[in-house]
Coordinates of C-alpha atoms in Angstrom, one line a residue:
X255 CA -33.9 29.2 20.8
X256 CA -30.8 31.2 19.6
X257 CA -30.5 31.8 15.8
X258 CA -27.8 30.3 13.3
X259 CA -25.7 33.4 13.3
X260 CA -25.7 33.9 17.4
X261 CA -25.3 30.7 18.0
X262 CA -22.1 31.1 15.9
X263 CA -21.0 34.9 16.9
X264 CA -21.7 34.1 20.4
X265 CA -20.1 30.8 20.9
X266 CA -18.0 29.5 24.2
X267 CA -16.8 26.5 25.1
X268 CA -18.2 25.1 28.3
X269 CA -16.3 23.3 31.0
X270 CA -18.8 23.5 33.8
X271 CA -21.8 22.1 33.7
X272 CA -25.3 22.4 36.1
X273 CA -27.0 19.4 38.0
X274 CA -29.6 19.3 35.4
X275 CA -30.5 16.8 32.9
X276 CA -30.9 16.7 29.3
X277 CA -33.8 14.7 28.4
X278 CA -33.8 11.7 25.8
X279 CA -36.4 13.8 23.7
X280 CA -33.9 17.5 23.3
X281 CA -31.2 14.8 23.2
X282 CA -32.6 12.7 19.9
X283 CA -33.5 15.9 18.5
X284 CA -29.9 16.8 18.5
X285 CA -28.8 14.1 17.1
X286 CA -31.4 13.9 13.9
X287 CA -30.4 17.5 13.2
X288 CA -26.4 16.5 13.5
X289 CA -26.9 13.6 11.6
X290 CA -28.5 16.0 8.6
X291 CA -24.8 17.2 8.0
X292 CA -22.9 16.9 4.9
X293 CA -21.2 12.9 4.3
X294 CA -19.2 11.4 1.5
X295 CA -21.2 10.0 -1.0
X296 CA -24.5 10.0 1.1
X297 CA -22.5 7.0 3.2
X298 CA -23.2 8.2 6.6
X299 CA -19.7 6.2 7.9
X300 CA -19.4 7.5 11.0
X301 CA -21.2 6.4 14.5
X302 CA -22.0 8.5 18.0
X303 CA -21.8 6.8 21.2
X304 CA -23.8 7.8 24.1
X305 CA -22.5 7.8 27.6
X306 CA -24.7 9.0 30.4
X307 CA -23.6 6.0 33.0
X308 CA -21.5 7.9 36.0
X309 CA -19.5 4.5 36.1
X310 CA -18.8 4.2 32.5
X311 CA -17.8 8.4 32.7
X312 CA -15.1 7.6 35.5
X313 CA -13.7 4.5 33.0
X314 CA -13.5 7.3 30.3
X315 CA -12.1 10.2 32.7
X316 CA -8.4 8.9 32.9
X317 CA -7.9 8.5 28.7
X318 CA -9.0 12.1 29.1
X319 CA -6.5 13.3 31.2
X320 CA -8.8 13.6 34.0
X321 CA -10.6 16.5 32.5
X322 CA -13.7 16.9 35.4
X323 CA -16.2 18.0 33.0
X324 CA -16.0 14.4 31.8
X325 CA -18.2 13.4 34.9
X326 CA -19.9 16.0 35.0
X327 CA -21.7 16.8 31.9
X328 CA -25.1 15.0 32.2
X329 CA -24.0 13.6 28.3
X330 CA -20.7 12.4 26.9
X331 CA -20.6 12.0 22.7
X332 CA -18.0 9.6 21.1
X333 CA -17.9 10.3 17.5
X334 CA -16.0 7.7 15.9
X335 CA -14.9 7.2 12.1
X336 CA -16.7 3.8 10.9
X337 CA -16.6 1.7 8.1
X338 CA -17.9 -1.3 10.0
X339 CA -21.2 -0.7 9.1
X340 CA -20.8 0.0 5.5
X341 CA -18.6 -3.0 5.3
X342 CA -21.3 -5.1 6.7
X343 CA -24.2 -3.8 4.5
X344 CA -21.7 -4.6 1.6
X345 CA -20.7 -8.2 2.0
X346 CA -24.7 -8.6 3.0
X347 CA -25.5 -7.2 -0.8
X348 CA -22.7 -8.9 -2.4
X349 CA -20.2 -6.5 -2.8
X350 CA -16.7 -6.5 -1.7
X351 CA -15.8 -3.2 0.5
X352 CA -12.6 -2.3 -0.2
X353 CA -12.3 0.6 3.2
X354 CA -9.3 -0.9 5.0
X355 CA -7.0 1.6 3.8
X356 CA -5.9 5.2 4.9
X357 CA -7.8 7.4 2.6
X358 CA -11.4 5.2 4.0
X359 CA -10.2 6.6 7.7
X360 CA -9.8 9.7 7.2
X361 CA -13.1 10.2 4.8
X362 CA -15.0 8.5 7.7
X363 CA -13.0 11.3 10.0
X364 CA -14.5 14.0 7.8
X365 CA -17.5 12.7 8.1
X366 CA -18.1 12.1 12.1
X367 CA -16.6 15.8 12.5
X368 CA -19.0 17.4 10.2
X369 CA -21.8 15.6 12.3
X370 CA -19.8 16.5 15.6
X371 CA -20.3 20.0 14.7
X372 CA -23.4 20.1 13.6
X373 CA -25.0 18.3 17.2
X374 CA -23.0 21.3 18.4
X375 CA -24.3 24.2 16.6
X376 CA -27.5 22.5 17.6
X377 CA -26.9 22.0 20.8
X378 CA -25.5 25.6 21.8
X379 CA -28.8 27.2 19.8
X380 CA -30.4 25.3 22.6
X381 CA -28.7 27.0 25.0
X382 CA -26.7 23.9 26.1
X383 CA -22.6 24.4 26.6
X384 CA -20.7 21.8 24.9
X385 CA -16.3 21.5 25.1
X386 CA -14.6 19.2 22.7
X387 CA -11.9 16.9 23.9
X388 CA -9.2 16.9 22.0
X389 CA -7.7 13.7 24.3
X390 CA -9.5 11.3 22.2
X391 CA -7.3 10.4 19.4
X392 CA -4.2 10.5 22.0
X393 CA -6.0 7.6 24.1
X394 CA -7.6 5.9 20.9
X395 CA -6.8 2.5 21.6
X396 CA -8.0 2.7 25.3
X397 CA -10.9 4.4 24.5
X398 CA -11.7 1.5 21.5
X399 CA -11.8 -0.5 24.9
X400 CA -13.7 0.7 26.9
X401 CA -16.1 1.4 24.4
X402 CA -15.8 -2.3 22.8
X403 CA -15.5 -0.7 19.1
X404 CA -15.0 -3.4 16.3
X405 CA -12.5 -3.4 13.8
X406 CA -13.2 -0.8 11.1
X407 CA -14.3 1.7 13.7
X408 CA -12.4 4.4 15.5
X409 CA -13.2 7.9 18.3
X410 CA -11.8 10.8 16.4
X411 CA -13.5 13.2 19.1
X412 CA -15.8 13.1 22.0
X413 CA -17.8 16.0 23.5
X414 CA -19.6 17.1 26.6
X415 CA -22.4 18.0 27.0
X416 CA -24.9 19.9 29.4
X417 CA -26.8 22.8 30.5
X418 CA -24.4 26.0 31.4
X419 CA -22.9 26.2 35.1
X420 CA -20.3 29.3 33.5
X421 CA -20.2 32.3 31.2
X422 CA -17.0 32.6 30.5
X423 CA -15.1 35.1 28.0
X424 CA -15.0 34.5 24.8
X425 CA -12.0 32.5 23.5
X426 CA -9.8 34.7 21.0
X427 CA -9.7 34.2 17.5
X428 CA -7.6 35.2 14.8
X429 CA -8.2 38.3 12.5
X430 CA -10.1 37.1 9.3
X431 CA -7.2 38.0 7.1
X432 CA -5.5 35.5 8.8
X433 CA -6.9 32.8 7.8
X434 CA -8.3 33.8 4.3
X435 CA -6.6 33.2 1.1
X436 CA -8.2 34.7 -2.4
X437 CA -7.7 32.0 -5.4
X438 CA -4.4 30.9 -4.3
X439 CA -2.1 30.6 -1.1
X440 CA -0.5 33.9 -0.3
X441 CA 2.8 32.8 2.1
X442 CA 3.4 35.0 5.5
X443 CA 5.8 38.0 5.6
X444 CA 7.5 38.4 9.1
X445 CA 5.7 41.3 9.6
X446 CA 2.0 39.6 8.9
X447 CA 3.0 37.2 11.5
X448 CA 3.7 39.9 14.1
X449 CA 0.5 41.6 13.3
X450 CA -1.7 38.7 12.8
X451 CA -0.7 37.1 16.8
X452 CA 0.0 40.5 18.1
X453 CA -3.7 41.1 19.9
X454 CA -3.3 36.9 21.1
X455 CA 0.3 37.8 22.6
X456 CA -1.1 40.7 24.7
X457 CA -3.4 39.5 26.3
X458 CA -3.4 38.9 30.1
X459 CA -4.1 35.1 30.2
X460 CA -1.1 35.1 27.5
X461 CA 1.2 37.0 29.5
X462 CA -0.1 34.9 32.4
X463 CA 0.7 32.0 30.4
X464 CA 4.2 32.5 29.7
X465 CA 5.3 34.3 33.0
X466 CA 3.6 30.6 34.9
X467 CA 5.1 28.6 33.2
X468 CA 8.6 30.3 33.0
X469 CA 8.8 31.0 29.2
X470 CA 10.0 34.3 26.9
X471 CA 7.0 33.7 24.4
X472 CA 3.6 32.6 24.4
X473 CA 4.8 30.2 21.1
X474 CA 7.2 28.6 23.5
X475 CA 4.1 27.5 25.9
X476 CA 2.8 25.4 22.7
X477 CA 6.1 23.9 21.1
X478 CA 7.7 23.3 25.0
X479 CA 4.5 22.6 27.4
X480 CA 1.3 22.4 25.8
X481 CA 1.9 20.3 22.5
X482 CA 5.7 19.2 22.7
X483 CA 7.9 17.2 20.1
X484 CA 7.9 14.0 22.6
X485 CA 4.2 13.8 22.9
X486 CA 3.5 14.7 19.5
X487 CA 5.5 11.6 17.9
X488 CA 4.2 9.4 21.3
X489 CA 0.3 9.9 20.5
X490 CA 1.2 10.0 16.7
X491 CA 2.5 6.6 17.2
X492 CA 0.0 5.5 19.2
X493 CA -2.9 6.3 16.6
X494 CA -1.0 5.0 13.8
X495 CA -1.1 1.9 16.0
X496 CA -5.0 1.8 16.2
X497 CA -5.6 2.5 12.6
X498 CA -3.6 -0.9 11.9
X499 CA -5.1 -2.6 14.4
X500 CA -8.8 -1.3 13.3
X501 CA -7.8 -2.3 9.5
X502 CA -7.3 1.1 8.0
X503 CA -3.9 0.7 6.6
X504 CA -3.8 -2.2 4.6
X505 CA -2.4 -1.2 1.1

């Protein structure tokens, strides 16, 4: 088993997975460490589906964009924001929940992404490879389908699962300063800009990136191709959708 801190340093995210299985036992064991993450007001409003079942994958692999590690992970976690079960205990105890609103969504978010990344962690110090998918809240309402999710519940991400089949590089990050602020918000100057995204811009899968796809900039790839204004507003729509359908913006 890796420790905390190499787990962390060492991190990549797995998209190819090996033919072998990840027993029930490694798999529970997981799960009781994830579900030892930090939760609002010790409420636990959050829930994890399992799916191993190939045919069950391949209903799943089109609301995420036909991403093949989908299949082929031996394990596929939903982690869904969910009040349902709260709600239930509640009215069962004689007390009126008050969770259809906004602010109960997006505490139960929180919630099932701390635990999301704490099966990770554990998961990787394992030496299993895990990808997130971030397809799941663009296919929300399909996926509440398929996954026969009640009202008050909804996936906010889902995550494969499996031993490696890959080393790949390292994803880039950021320089620290970047992203750290001391006591208050310090606002970019042009030139941090340039200096913070220089090292990302020079790199060969980013030049690679812009030359394929017939760009002048590697920010161009994300605002025009990768994450555009039309699907942006589509997907935003589309979730806003769900969370009134799944009673979390009643006011």
């Amino acid at each position: 088993m890796k420790s905390i801190s190499a787990t962390l340093l060492e991190r990549k995210t797995i998209r190819k997975y090996s033919g072998r299985n990840v027993d029930d036992y490694l798999l529970n064991d997981l799960l009781v460490k994830g579900c030892r993450a930090s939760t609002t007001g010790n409420m636990q409003v959050y829930s994890i589906i399992i799916t191993r079942d190939p045919a069950k994958k391949k209903e799943l692999l089109p609301l995420h964009f036909g991403q093949k590690m989908l299949t082929e992970a031996p394990v596929v976690l939903t982690f869904c924001a969910d009040f349902n079960r709260f709600s239930l205990w509640c009215r069962q105890n004689n007390a009126e929940p008050c969770y259809d609103n906004f602010l109960s969504f997006f505490t139960a978010a929180i919630d099932a992404l701390l635990v999301a990344q704490t099966v990770c962690v554990a998961a990787e110090s394992e030496g299993l490879g895990i990808c997130y998918l971030g397809t799941t809240t663009y296919t929300a309402d399909k996926i509440i389908e398929v996954l026969q999710l009640p009202k008050g519940v909804v996936p906010v991400t889902t995550v494969t699962l499996g031993w490696p089949d890959e080393d790949p590089e390292q994803p880039d990050r950021l320089p620290l300063e970047a992203v750290i602020h001391e006591e208050v918000y310090h606002n970019y100057s042009i030139q941090d800009i340039e200096n913070f995204y220089r090292s990302k811009e020079e790199r060969d899968d980013s030049r690679n990136f812009v030359t394929e796809n017939n760009k002048e900039t590697l920010a161009q790839v994300f605002t025009d191709i990768r994450y555009k204004k039309d699907d942006n507003i589509t997907f935003s729509r589309i979730l806003l959708k769900v969370l009134h359908n799944q009673e979390f913006m009643n006011q």
